[in-house]
């Protein structure tokens, strides 16, 4: 089997953690590295959390890189109210002993995309897009080398989770999102519209708890992470956002969506970071993204439980 080479760009974050564990547990995936960015919590914590997750998976050889510590042109907005002070609240795990790579994450992205055969590396951003946009701006020659970008971010019917009109990953760095969505790379977007159909119900969290060695940690993270969304939406559970990207690479048939145009609002304070998704194709703007609207949630959680139990 030819493994799928991917780089996950991340701001762990409990849901990021499950996405990373899913990638590490899946033989179809060749995880070239984790590039960390400021988002849910500041960069020093996202770079620490990424290594905590790798050590939980007993994969200390995974290369973890620290990247940008703030958005391109704005002040950093974080989400400790959702993820807790550490970004991985819910269970206390040992501080990491594995090293952080010396190379800056942006330099790693550029170097890897220049040296790997063109069209073989997939980027999975599950965080604000600062690292990806910075790499594209600094080295535009890498853009045609990217096989595909599968990102978690944006919203259409679900509108916004950090403002009435914007989803967190896009809102934190809308200028970066504008660059990525306008780069012309094959782009698959996992917006709130699909992640809100992948809720962590009690049954699903209990299935996590029994999923092998890492199960209890995943269930504790989910128990903590879901309280915010349950209270806000009055839902039975919380959307498990980020693993949708890796799950899509493993089982694309679990997901459905449509090729549409998606533009990013960067000019209006009122709707800053909105993904203006032309779902009904009412404009003449050319499609630039596969915008995913639906998921087989039972299939998604079954895949997660099956793979997490392998670690
Ligand atoms: O809006 C959800 C996204 O914001 C997820 O990636 C979550 O980890 C946070 O970064
Ligand atoms: Ca994230």
PDB file of C-alpha atoms and ligand atoms in Angstrom:
ATOM      1  CA  UNK A   1       0.000   0.000   0.000  1.00  0.00           C
ATOM      2  CA  UNK A   2       1.396   3.469  -0.863  1.00  0.00           C
ATOM      3  CA  UNK A   3       1.176   5.495   2.289  1.00  0.00           C
ATOM      4  CA  UNK A   4      -0.367   8.968   2.083  1.00  0.00           C
ATOM      5  CA  UNK A   5       2.279  11.538   3.067  1.00  0.00           C
ATOM      6  CA  UNK A   6       0.758  14.236   5.225  1.00  0.00           C
ATOM      7  CA  UNK A   7       1.732  17.166   7.419  1.00  0.00           C
ATOM      8  CA  UNK A   8      -0.764  18.123  10.138  1.00  0.00           C
ATOM      9  CA  UNK A   9      -0.746  21.820  11.055  1.00  0.00           C
ATOM     10  CA  UNK A  10      -2.209  22.021  14.514  1.00  0.00           C
ATOM     11  CA  UNK A  11      -3.052  23.976  17.701  1.00  0.00           C
ATOM     12  CA  UNK A  12      -3.789  21.187  20.233  1.00  0.00           C
ATOM     13  CA  UNK A  13      -6.604  21.340  21.474  1.00  0.00           C
ATOM     14  CA  UNK A  14      -8.390  18.156  22.527  1.00  0.00           C
ATOM     15  CA  UNK A  15      -9.975  17.625  19.105  1.00  0.00           C
ATOM     16  CA  UNK A  16      -6.591  18.187  17.445  1.00  0.00           C
ATOM     17  CA  UNK A  17      -5.253  15.468  19.761  1.00  0.00           C
ATOM     18  CA  UNK A  18      -7.770  12.927  18.468  1.00  0.00           C
ATOM     19  CA  UNK A  19      -6.914  13.858  14.867  1.00  0.00           C
ATOM     20  CA  UNK A  20      -3.195  13.348  15.550  1.00  0.00           C
ATOM     21  CA  UNK A  21      -3.814  10.016  17.311  1.00  0.00           C
ATOM     22  CA  UNK A  22      -5.958   8.858  14.383  1.00  0.00           C
ATOM     23  CA  UNK A  23      -3.125   9.659  11.963  1.00  0.00           C
ATOM     24  CA  UNK A  24      -0.527   7.918  14.157  1.00  0.00           C
ATOM     25  CA  UNK A  25      -2.767   4.843  14.458  1.00  0.00           C
ATOM     26  CA  UNK A  26      -3.382   4.507  10.724  1.00  0.00           C
ATOM     27  CA  UNK A  27      -0.909   2.516   8.592  1.00  0.00           C
ATOM     28  CA  UNK A  28      -2.218   4.242   5.461  1.00  0.00           C
ATOM     29  CA  UNK A  29      -0.715   7.513   6.685  1.00  0.00           C
ATOM     30  CA  UNK A  30       2.927   8.614   6.624  1.00  0.00           C
ATOM     31  CA  UNK A  31       2.952  11.560   9.039  1.00  0.00           C
ATOM     32  CA  UNK A  32       5.960  13.610   7.898  1.00  0.00           C
ATOM     33  CA  UNK A  33       5.595  16.041  10.770  1.00  0.00           C
ATOM     34  CA  UNK A  34       3.389  18.100  13.042  1.00  0.00           C
ATOM     35  CA  UNK A  35       3.680  21.862  12.516  1.00  0.00           C
ATOM     36  CA  UNK A  36       2.361  23.802  15.484  1.00  0.00           C
ATOM     37  CA  UNK A  37       0.803  27.253  15.405  1.00  0.00           C
ATOM     38  CA  UNK A  38      -0.737  29.642  17.933  1.00  0.00           C
ATOM     39  CA  UNK A  39      -4.497  29.183  18.115  1.00  0.00           C
ATOM     40  CA  UNK A  40      -6.495  27.463  20.837  1.00  0.00           C
ATOM     41  CA  UNK A  41      -3.634  28.350  23.193  1.00  0.00           C
ATOM     42  CA  UNK A  42      -0.321  30.189  22.639  1.00  0.00           C
ATOM     43  CA  UNK A  43       2.448  28.541  20.583  1.00  0.00           C
ATOM     44  CA  UNK A  44       4.578  27.338  23.498  1.00  0.00           C
ATOM     45  CA  UNK A  45       1.615  25.287  24.697  1.00  0.00           C
ATOM     46  CA  UNK A  46       0.550  23.969  21.287  1.00  0.00           C
ATOM     47  CA  UNK A  47       4.146  22.833  20.638  1.00  0.00           C
ATOM     48  CA  UNK A  48       4.247  21.172  24.086  1.00  0.00           C
ATOM     49  CA  UNK A  49       0.817  19.560  23.673  1.00  0.00           C
ATOM     50  CA  UNK A  50       1.702  18.083  20.292  1.00  0.00           C
ATOM     51  CA  UNK A  51       4.604  16.251  21.945  1.00  0.00           C
ATOM     52  CA  UNK A  52       2.439  15.119  24.887  1.00  0.00           C
ATOM     53  CA  UNK A  53       0.075  13.546  22.346  1.00  0.00           C
ATOM     54  CA  UNK A  54       2.922  11.827  20.451  1.00  0.00           C
ATOM     55  CA  UNK A  55       4.306  10.408  23.704  1.00  0.00           C
ATOM     56  CA  UNK A  56       0.849   9.198  24.734  1.00  0.00           C
ATOM     57  CA  UNK A  57       0.800   7.318  21.417  1.00  0.00           C
ATOM     58  CA  UNK A  58       4.330   6.023  22.174  1.00  0.00           C
ATOM     59  CA  UNK A  59       5.595   7.677  18.977  1.00  0.00           C
ATOM     60  CA  UNK A  60       8.372   9.948  20.309  1.00  0.00           C
ATOM     61  CA  UNK A  61      10.151   9.777  16.934  1.00  0.00           C
ATOM     62  CA  UNK A  62       7.434  11.976  15.391  1.00  0.00           C
ATOM     63  CA  UNK A  63       8.904  15.300  14.279  1.00  0.00           C
ATOM     64  CA  UNK A  64       7.222  18.297  15.934  1.00  0.00           C
ATOM     65  CA  UNK A  65       7.956  21.850  14.768  1.00  0.00           C
ATOM     66  CA  UNK A  66       6.997  25.201  16.282  1.00  0.00           C
ATOM     67  CA  UNK A  67       5.749  27.789  13.802  1.00  0.00           C
ATOM     68  CA  UNK A  68       4.085  31.181  13.947  1.00  0.00           C
ATOM     69  CA  UNK A  69       3.195  32.595  17.338  1.00  0.00           C
ATOM     70  CA  UNK A  70       0.666  35.132  16.061  1.00  0.00           C
ATOM     71  CA  UNK A  71      -1.544  35.812  13.009  1.00  0.00           C
ATOM     72  CA  UNK A  72      -0.156  37.589   9.939  1.00  0.00           C
ATOM     73  CA  UNK A  73      -1.600  40.971  10.750  1.00  0.00           C
ATOM     74  CA  UNK A  74      -3.719  40.709  13.870  1.00  0.00           C
ATOM     75  CA  UNK A  75      -3.509  40.118  17.596  1.00  0.00           C
ATOM     76  CA  UNK A  76      -3.782  36.466  18.605  1.00  0.00           C
ATOM     77  CA  UNK A  77      -7.205  35.314  19.828  1.00  0.00           C
ATOM     78  CA  UNK A  78      -7.129  32.081  21.866  1.00  0.00           C
ATOM     79  CA  UNK A  79      -9.819  29.696  23.174  1.00  0.00           C
ATOM     80  CA  UNK A  80      -8.929  28.681  26.720  1.00  0.00           C
ATOM     81  CA  UNK A  81     -12.651  28.987  27.508  1.00  0.00           C
ATOM     82  CA  UNK A  82     -13.171  25.889  25.353  1.00  0.00           C
ATOM     83  CA  UNK A  83      -9.912  23.940  25.731  1.00  0.00           C
ATOM     84  CA  UNK A  84      -8.813  25.015  29.235  1.00  0.00           C
ATOM     85  CA  UNK A  85      -5.650  26.833  30.350  1.00  0.00           C
ATOM     86  CA  UNK A  86      -3.284  24.127  29.094  1.00  0.00           C
ATOM     87  CA  UNK A  87      -5.192  23.526  25.860  1.00  0.00           C
ATOM     88  CA  UNK A  88      -5.426  19.836  26.813  1.00  0.00           C
ATOM     89  CA  UNK A  89      -7.457  20.093  30.002  1.00  0.00           C
ATOM     90  CA  UNK A  90      -9.389  16.999  31.031  1.00  0.00           C
ATOM     91  CA  UNK A  91      -6.461  14.848  32.065  1.00  0.00           C
ATOM     92  CA  UNK A  92      -2.962  15.655  33.318  1.00  0.00           C
ATOM     93  CA  UNK A  93      -0.287  13.830  31.341  1.00  0.00           C
ATOM     94  CA  UNK A  94       3.480  13.980  31.918  1.00  0.00           C
ATOM     95  CA  UNK A  95       5.448  16.847  30.393  1.00  0.00           C
ATOM     96  CA  UNK A  96       7.093  15.724  27.145  1.00  0.00           C
ATOM     97  CA  UNK A  97      10.699  14.515  27.057  1.00  0.00           C
ATOM     98  CA  UNK A  98      10.878  14.178  23.257  1.00  0.00           C
ATOM     99  CA  UNK A  99      12.563  17.146  21.548  1.00  0.00           C
ATOM    100  CA  UNK A 100      10.985  19.952  19.593  1.00  0.00           C
ATOM    101  CA  UNK A 101      12.719  20.214  16.199  1.00  0.00           C
ATOM    102  CA  UNK A 102      15.083  23.200  15.860  1.00  0.00           C
ATOM    103  CA  UNK A 103      13.791  24.076  12.394  1.00  0.00           C
ATOM    104  CA  UNK A 104      10.921  26.571  12.204  1.00  0.00           C
ATOM    105  CA  UNK A 105       7.674  24.952  11.032  1.00  0.00           C
ATOM    106  CA  UNK A 106       7.424  27.264   8.023  1.00  0.00           C
ATOM    107  CA  UNK A 107      10.930  26.313   6.894  1.00  0.00           C
ATOM    108  CA  UNK A 108      10.026  22.634   7.349  1.00  0.00           C
ATOM    109  CA  UNK A 109       6.903  23.074   5.206  1.00  0.00           C
ATOM    110  CA  UNK A 110       8.888  24.809   2.445  1.00  0.00           C
ATOM    111  CA  UNK A 111      11.802  22.371   2.539  1.00  0.00           C
ATOM    112  CA  UNK A 112       9.558  19.290   2.567  1.00  0.00           C
ATOM    113  CA  UNK A 113       7.380  20.509  -0.306  1.00  0.00           C
ATOM    114  CA  UNK A 114      10.501  21.342  -2.330  1.00  0.00           C
ATOM    115  CA  UNK A 115      12.200  17.981  -1.719  1.00  0.00           C
ATOM    116  CA  UNK A 116       9.338  15.480  -1.776  1.00  0.00           C
ATOM    117  CA  UNK A 117       8.175  14.544  -5.313  1.00  0.00           C
ATOM    118  CA  UNK A 118       5.670  17.179  -6.480  1.00  0.00           C
ATOM    119  CA  UNK A 119       2.041  16.264  -5.825  1.00  0.00           C
ATOM    120  CA  UNK A 120       2.786  13.728  -3.101  1.00  0.00           C
ATOM    121  CA  UNK A 121       2.314  15.712   0.127  1.00  0.00           C
ATOM    122  CA  UNK A 122      -1.115  16.522   1.599  1.00  0.00           C
ATOM    123  CA  UNK A 123      -1.466  19.326   4.143  1.00  0.00           C
ATOM    124  CA  UNK A 124      -4.030  18.908   6.944  1.00  0.00           C
ATOM    125  CA  UNK A 125      -4.425  22.259   8.703  1.00  0.00           C
ATOM    126  CA  UNK A 126      -6.691  21.958  11.751  1.00  0.00           C
ATOM    127  CA  UNK A 127      -5.862  25.373  13.203  1.00  0.00           C
ATOM    128  CA  UNK A 128      -5.519  29.002  12.114  1.00  0.00           C
ATOM    129  CA  UNK A 129      -3.772  29.040   8.709  1.00  0.00           C
ATOM    130  CA  UNK A 130      -0.849  31.301   9.618  1.00  0.00           C
ATOM    131  CA  UNK A 131       1.926  28.728   9.042  1.00  0.00           C
ATOM    132  CA  UNK A 132       0.519  27.593   5.696  1.00  0.00           C
ATOM    133  CA  UNK A 133      -0.034  31.120   4.381  1.00  0.00           C
ATOM    134  CA  UNK A 134       3.403  32.255   5.533  1.00  0.00           C
ATOM    135  CA  UNK A 135       5.024  29.333   3.682  1.00  0.00           C
ATOM    136  CA  UNK A 136       3.028  30.126   0.533  1.00  0.00           C
ATOM    137  CA  UNK A 137       3.946  33.831   0.696  1.00  0.00           C
ATOM    138  CA  UNK A 138       7.630  33.149   1.389  1.00  0.00           C
ATOM    139  CA  UNK A 139       7.969  30.409  -1.254  1.00  0.00           C
ATOM    140  CA  UNK A 140       5.197  30.542  -3.887  1.00  0.00           C
ATOM    141  CA  UNK A 141       7.036  27.811  -5.816  1.00  0.00           C
ATOM    142  CA  UNK A 142       5.769  25.236  -3.284  1.00  0.00           C
ATOM    143  CA  UNK A 143       2.100  25.843  -4.159  1.00  0.00           C
ATOM    144  CA  UNK A 144       1.986  23.570  -7.239  1.00  0.00           C
ATOM    145  CA  UNK A 145       3.856  20.902  -5.255  1.00  0.00           C
ATOM    146  CA  UNK A 146       1.001  20.465  -2.754  1.00  0.00           C
ATOM    147  CA  UNK A 147      -1.132  17.412  -3.568  1.00  0.00           C
ATOM    148  CA  UNK A 148      -4.188  18.644  -1.623  1.00  0.00           C
ATOM    149  CA  UNK A 149      -5.151  20.669   1.427  1.00  0.00           C
ATOM    150  CA  UNK A 150      -7.785  19.087   3.692  1.00  0.00           C
ATOM    151  CA  UNK A 151      -8.587  21.613   6.392  1.00  0.00           C
ATOM    152  CA  UNK A 152     -11.003  22.062   9.266  1.00  0.00           C
ATOM    153  CA  UNK A 153     -12.493  25.529   9.209  1.00  0.00           C
ATOM    154  CA  UNK A 154     -15.305  27.783   8.129  1.00  0.00           C
ATOM    155  CA  UNK A 155     -19.051  27.404   8.092  1.00  0.00           C
ATOM    156  CA  UNK A 156     -22.103  28.069   5.967  1.00  0.00           C
ATOM    157  CA  UNK A 157     -25.439  26.923   7.433  1.00  0.00           C
ATOM    158  CA  UNK A 158     -23.840  26.649  10.890  1.00  0.00           C
ATOM    159  CA  UNK A 159     -22.560  30.237  10.439  1.00  0.00           C
ATOM    160  CA  UNK A 160     -20.107  30.930  13.291  1.00  0.00           C
ATOM    161  CA  UNK A 161     -18.786  29.627  16.616  1.00  0.00           C
ATOM    162  CA  UNK A 162     -16.554  32.485  17.762  1.00  0.00           C
ATOM    163  CA  UNK A 163     -18.599  35.339  16.268  1.00  0.00           C
ATOM    164  CA  UNK A 164     -22.105  35.207  14.800  1.00  0.00           C
ATOM    165  CA  UNK A 165     -20.547  34.763  11.346  1.00  0.00           C
ATOM    166  CA  UNK A 166     -17.091  33.194  11.718  1.00  0.00           C
ATOM    167  CA  UNK A 167     -15.534  29.886  12.717  1.00  0.00           C
ATOM    168  CA  UNK A 168     -12.481  30.042  15.021  1.00  0.00           C
ATOM    169  CA  UNK A 169      -9.691  28.776  12.714  1.00  0.00           C
ATOM    170  CA  UNK A 170     -10.624  31.232   9.982  1.00  0.00           C
ATOM    171  CA  UNK A 171     -11.457  34.105  12.349  1.00  0.00           C
ATOM    172  CA  UNK A 172      -8.095  34.046  14.142  1.00  0.00           C
ATOM    173  CA  UNK A 173      -6.200  34.703  10.907  1.00  0.00           C
ATOM    174  CA  UNK A 174      -8.563  35.715   8.084  1.00  0.00           C
ATOM    175  CA  UNK A 175      -5.758  37.154   5.945  1.00  0.00           C
ATOM    176  CA  UNK A 176      -3.983  33.790   6.092  1.00  0.00           C
ATOM    177  CA  UNK A 177      -7.204  32.003   5.150  1.00  0.00           C
ATOM    178  CA  UNK A 178      -7.678  34.351   2.185  1.00  0.00           C
ATOM    179  CA  UNK A 179      -4.214  33.394   0.909  1.00  0.00           C
ATOM    180  CA  UNK A 180      -4.832  29.645   1.314  1.00  0.00           C
ATOM    181  CA  UNK A 181      -8.327  29.672  -0.209  1.00  0.00           C
ATOM    182  CA  UNK A 182      -7.004  31.745  -3.124  1.00  0.00           C
ATOM    183  CA  UNK A 183      -3.878  29.667  -3.807  1.00  0.00           C
ATOM    184  CA  UNK A 184      -5.475  27.347  -6.344  1.00  0.00           C
ATOM    185  CA  UNK A 185      -4.446  24.170  -4.480  1.00  0.00           C
ATOM    186  CA  UNK A 186      -7.023  21.329  -4.510  1.00  0.00           C
ATOM    187  CA  UNK A 187      -8.876  22.176  -1.289  1.00  0.00           C
ATOM    188  CA  UNK A 188     -11.307  20.132   0.794  1.00  0.00           C
ATOM    189  CA  UNK A 189     -12.972  22.028   3.627  1.00  0.00           C
ATOM    190  CA  UNK A 190     -14.489  20.446   6.763  1.00  0.00           C
ATOM    191  CA  UNK A 191     -16.705  23.302   8.064  1.00  0.00           C
ATOM    192  CA  UNK A 192     -18.901  23.439  11.142  1.00  0.00           C
ATOM    193  CA  UNK A 193     -21.735  22.250   8.888  1.00  0.00           C
ATOM    194  CA  UNK A 194     -20.249  18.768   8.873  1.00  0.00           C
ATOM    195  CA  UNK A 195     -18.494  18.738  12.243  1.00  0.00           C
ATOM    196  CA  UNK A 196     -21.725  19.640  14.010  1.00  0.00           C
ATOM    197  CA  UNK A 197     -23.130  16.378  12.659  1.00  0.00           C
ATOM    198  CA  UNK A 198     -20.335  14.452  14.406  1.00  0.00           C
ATOM    199  CA  UNK A 199     -21.321  14.879  18.048  1.00  0.00           C
ATOM    200  CA  UNK A 200     -19.665  13.164  21.007  1.00  0.00           C
ATOM    201  CA  UNK A 201     -22.692  11.441  22.525  1.00  0.00           C
ATOM    202  CA  UNK A 202     -22.336   9.563  25.834  1.00  0.00           C
ATOM    203  CA  UNK A 203     -22.305   6.193  24.030  1.00  0.00           C
ATOM    204  CA  UNK A 204     -19.539   7.385  21.735  1.00  0.00           C
ATOM    205  CA  UNK A 205     -17.435   8.792  24.593  1.00  0.00           C
ATOM    206  CA  UNK A 206     -17.826   5.544  26.559  1.00  0.00           C
ATOM    207  CA  UNK A 207     -16.695   3.657  23.437  1.00  0.00           C
ATOM    208  CA  UNK A 208     -13.627   5.935  23.386  1.00  0.00           C
ATOM    209  CA  UNK A 209     -12.953   5.119  27.053  1.00  0.00           C
ATOM    210  CA  UNK A 210     -12.693   1.424  26.198  1.00  0.00           C
ATOM    211  CA  UNK A 211     -10.569   1.974  23.085  1.00  0.00           C
ATOM    212  CA  UNK A 212      -7.265   0.500  24.225  1.00  0.00           C
ATOM    213  CA  UNK A 213      -4.436   2.213  26.071  1.00  0.00           C
ATOM    214  CA  UNK A 214      -5.142   5.778  24.916  1.00  0.00           C
ATOM    215  CA  UNK A 215      -8.926   5.446  25.302  1.00  0.00           C
ATOM    216  CA  UNK A 216      -9.224   6.803  28.858  1.00  0.00           C
ATOM    217  CA  UNK A 217      -7.225   9.931  27.950  1.00  0.00           C
ATOM    218  CA  UNK A 218      -9.328  10.541  24.838  1.00  0.00           C
ATOM    219  CA  UNK A 219     -12.543  10.130  26.823  1.00  0.00           C
ATOM    220  CA  UNK A 220     -11.288  12.513  29.542  1.00  0.00           C
ATOM    221  CA  UNK A 221     -10.360  15.109  26.913  1.00  0.00           C
ATOM    222  CA  UNK A 222     -13.769  14.726  25.280  1.00  0.00           C
ATOM    223  CA  UNK A 223     -15.575  14.945  28.627  1.00  0.00           C
ATOM    224  CA  UNK A 224     -13.832  18.270  29.224  1.00  0.00           C
ATOM    225  CA  UNK A 225     -14.019  19.644  25.672  1.00  0.00           C
ATOM    226  CA  UNK A 226     -17.719  18.933  25.158  1.00  0.00           C
ATOM    227  CA  UNK A 227     -19.015  20.884  28.177  1.00  0.00           C
ATOM    228  CA  UNK A 228     -18.658  24.243  26.331  1.00  0.00           C
ATOM    229  CA  UNK A 229     -20.650  23.253  23.227  1.00  0.00           C
ATOM    230  CA  UNK A 230     -23.281  21.295  25.182  1.00  0.00           C
ATOM    231  CA  UNK A 231     -23.998  24.384  27.266  1.00  0.00           C
ATOM    232  CA  UNK A 232     -23.938  26.746  24.267  1.00  0.00           C
ATOM    233  CA  UNK A 233     -26.023  24.649  21.875  1.00  0.00           C
ATOM    234  CA  UNK A 234     -27.970  22.552  24.368  1.00  0.00           C
ATOM    235  CA  UNK A 235     -26.834  19.576  22.312  1.00  0.00           C
ATOM    236  CA  UNK A 236     -26.273  16.002  23.504  1.00  0.00           C
ATOM    237  CA  UNK A 237     -22.560  16.278  22.796  1.00  0.00           C
ATOM    238  CA  UNK A 238     -19.925  18.419  21.158  1.00  0.00           C
ATOM    239  CA  UNK A 239     -18.760  18.458  17.549  1.00  0.00           C
ATOM    240  CA  UNK A 240     -15.497  16.515  17.193  1.00  0.00           C
ATOM    241  CA  UNK A 241     -14.099  18.854  14.551  1.00  0.00           C
ATOM    242  CA  UNK A 242     -10.481  18.128  13.651  1.00  0.00           C
ATOM    243  CA  UNK A 243     -10.397  14.325  13.169  1.00  0.00           C
ATOM    244  CA  UNK A 244     -12.824  14.806  10.221  1.00  0.00           C
ATOM    245  CA  UNK A 245      -9.811  15.803   8.113  1.00  0.00           C
ATOM    246  CA  UNK A 246      -7.774  12.635   8.716  1.00  0.00           C
ATOM    247  CA  UNK A 247     -10.906  10.464   8.622  1.00  0.00           C
ATOM    248  CA  UNK A 248     -11.655  11.929   5.173  1.00  0.00           C
ATOM    249  CA  UNK A 249      -8.231  10.796   3.942  1.00  0.00           C
ATOM    250  CA  UNK A 250      -8.870   7.292   5.305  1.00  0.00           C
ATOM    251  CA  UNK A 251     -12.567   6.860   4.423  1.00  0.00           C
ATOM    252  CA  UNK A 252     -13.695   9.626   2.016  1.00  0.00           C
ATOM    253  CA  UNK A 253     -16.940   7.734   1.416  1.00  0.00           C
ATOM    254  CA  UNK A 254     -18.069   8.733   4.918  1.00  0.00           C
ATOM    255  CA  UNK A 255     -18.337  12.353   3.742  1.00  0.00           C
ATOM    256  CA  UNK A 256     -20.243  14.285   1.079  1.00  0.00           C
ATOM    257  CA  UNK A 257     -20.163  17.851  -0.168  1.00  0.00           C
ATOM    258  CA  UNK A 258     -20.001  19.972  -3.284  1.00  0.00           C
ATOM    259  CA  UNK A 259     -17.504  21.931  -5.365  1.00  0.00           C
ATOM    260  CA  UNK A 260     -18.273  25.577  -4.735  1.00  0.00           C
ATOM    261  CA  UNK A 261     -16.698  28.972  -4.447  1.00  0.00           C
ATOM    262  CA  UNK A 262     -15.656  30.037  -0.954  1.00  0.00           C
ATOM    263  CA  UNK A 263     -14.310  33.511  -0.259  1.00  0.00           C
ATOM    264  CA  UNK A 264     -13.028  34.900   3.042  1.00  0.00           C
ATOM    265  CA  UNK A 265     -14.246  38.170   4.535  1.00  0.00           C
ATOM    266  CA  UNK A 266     -11.279  40.310   5.607  1.00  0.00           C
ATOM    267  CA  UNK A 267     -12.683  43.834   5.188  1.00  0.00           C
ATOM    268  CA  UNK A 268     -15.670  44.036   7.505  1.00  0.00           C
ATOM    269  CA  UNK A 269     -15.327  44.089  11.294  1.00  0.00           C
ATOM    270  CA  UNK A 270     -18.903  42.844  11.559  1.00  0.00           C
ATOM    271  CA  UNK A 271     -18.366  39.675   9.506  1.00  0.00           C
ATOM    272  CA  UNK A 272     -14.567  39.286   9.743  1.00  0.00           C
ATOM    273  CA  UNK A 273     -13.447  35.722   8.979  1.00  0.00           C
ATOM    274  CA  UNK A 274     -16.760  34.646   7.455  1.00  0.00           C
ATOM    275  CA  UNK A 275     -16.440  31.917   4.816  1.00  0.00           C
ATOM    276  CA  UNK A 276     -18.768  33.224   2.121  1.00  0.00           C
ATOM    277  CA  UNK A 277     -19.717  29.855   0.666  1.00  0.00           C
ATOM    278  CA  UNK A 278     -21.658  29.971  -2.590  1.00  0.00           C
ATOM    279  CA  UNK A 279     -23.491  26.734  -1.725  1.00  0.00           C
ATOM    280  CA  UNK A 280     -26.342  27.447  -4.178  1.00  0.00           C
ATOM    281  CA  UNK A 281     -23.939  28.696  -6.877  1.00  0.00           C
ATOM    282  CA  UNK A 282     -25.698  32.058  -7.256  1.00  0.00           C
ATOM    283  CA  UNK A 283     -22.520  33.865  -8.284  1.00  0.00           C
ATOM    284  CA  UNK A 284     -20.243  33.373 -11.258  1.00  0.00           C
ATOM    285  CA  UNK A 285     -17.260  32.949  -8.948  1.00  0.00           C
ATOM    286  CA  UNK A 286     -15.215  29.875  -9.895  1.00  0.00           C
ATOM    287  CA  UNK A 287     -15.366  26.902  -7.499  1.00  0.00           C
ATOM    288  CA  UNK A 288     -12.199  26.701  -5.373  1.00  0.00           C
ATOM    289  CA  UNK A 289     -13.150  24.150  -2.699  1.00  0.00           C
ATOM    290  CA  UNK A 290     -14.919  20.896  -2.002  1.00  0.00           C
ATOM    291  CA  UNK A 291     -17.110  22.092   0.857  1.00  0.00           C
ATOM    292  CA  UNK A 292     -18.207  19.105   2.961  1.00  0.00           C
ATOM    293  CA  UNK A 293     -21.754  19.227   4.327  1.00  0.00           C
ATOM    294  CA  UNK A 294     -22.484  15.721   5.569  1.00  0.00           C
ATOM    295  CA  UNK A 295     -20.920  12.753   7.346  1.00  0.00           C
ATOM    296  CA  UNK A 296     -21.903   9.211   8.311  1.00  0.00           C
ATOM    297  CA  UNK A 297     -21.382   9.963  12.014  1.00  0.00           C
ATOM    298  CA  UNK A 298     -21.674   6.353  13.163  1.00  0.00           C
ATOM    299  CA  UNK A 299     -19.089   5.321  10.574  1.00  0.00           C
ATOM    300  CA  UNK A 300     -16.827   8.191  11.634  1.00  0.00           C
ATOM    301  CA  UNK A 301     -16.874   7.267  15.330  1.00  0.00           C
ATOM    302  CA  UNK A 302     -16.513   3.559  14.541  1.00  0.00           C
ATOM    303  CA  UNK A 303     -13.345   4.366  12.571  1.00  0.00           C
ATOM    304  CA  UNK A 304     -12.009   6.469  15.446  1.00  0.00           C
ATOM    305  CA  UNK A 305     -12.659   3.756  18.060  1.00  0.00           C
ATOM    306  CA  UNK A 306     -11.226   1.016  15.834  1.00  0.00           C
ATOM    307  CA  UNK A 307      -8.011   2.973  15.157  1.00  0.00           C
ATOM    308  CA  UNK A 308      -7.471   4.453  18.631  1.00  0.00           C
ATOM    309  CA  UNK A 309      -7.611   0.914  20.035  1.00  0.00           C
ATOM    310  CA  UNK A 310      -4.543   0.067  17.903  1.00  0.00           C
ATOM    311  CA  UNK A 311      -2.258   2.488  19.755  1.00  0.00           C
TER     312      UNK A 311
HETATM  313  O1  LIG B   1     -13.768  25.832  15.352  1.00  0.00           O
HETATM  314  C1  LIG B   1     -13.171  24.597  15.653  1.00  0.00           C
HETATM  315  C2  LIG B   1     -11.690  24.650  15.469  1.00  0.00           C
HETATM  316  O2  LIG B   1     -11.139  25.618  16.353  1.00  0.00           O
HETATM  317  C3  LIG B   1     -10.975  23.333  15.819  1.00  0.00           C
HETATM  318  O3  LIG B   1      -9.820  23.195  15.033  1.00  0.00           O
HETATM  319  C4  LIG B   1     -10.600  23.513  17.264  1.00  0.00           C
HETATM  320  O4  LIG B   1      -9.437  22.760  17.631  1.00  0.00           O
HETATM  321  C5  LIG B   1     -10.269  24.981  17.280  1.00  0.00           C
HETATM  322  O5  LIG B   1      -8.934  25.123  16.834  1.00  0.00           O
HETATM  323 CA1  LIG B   2      -7.631  22.797  16.097  1.00  0.00          CA
END
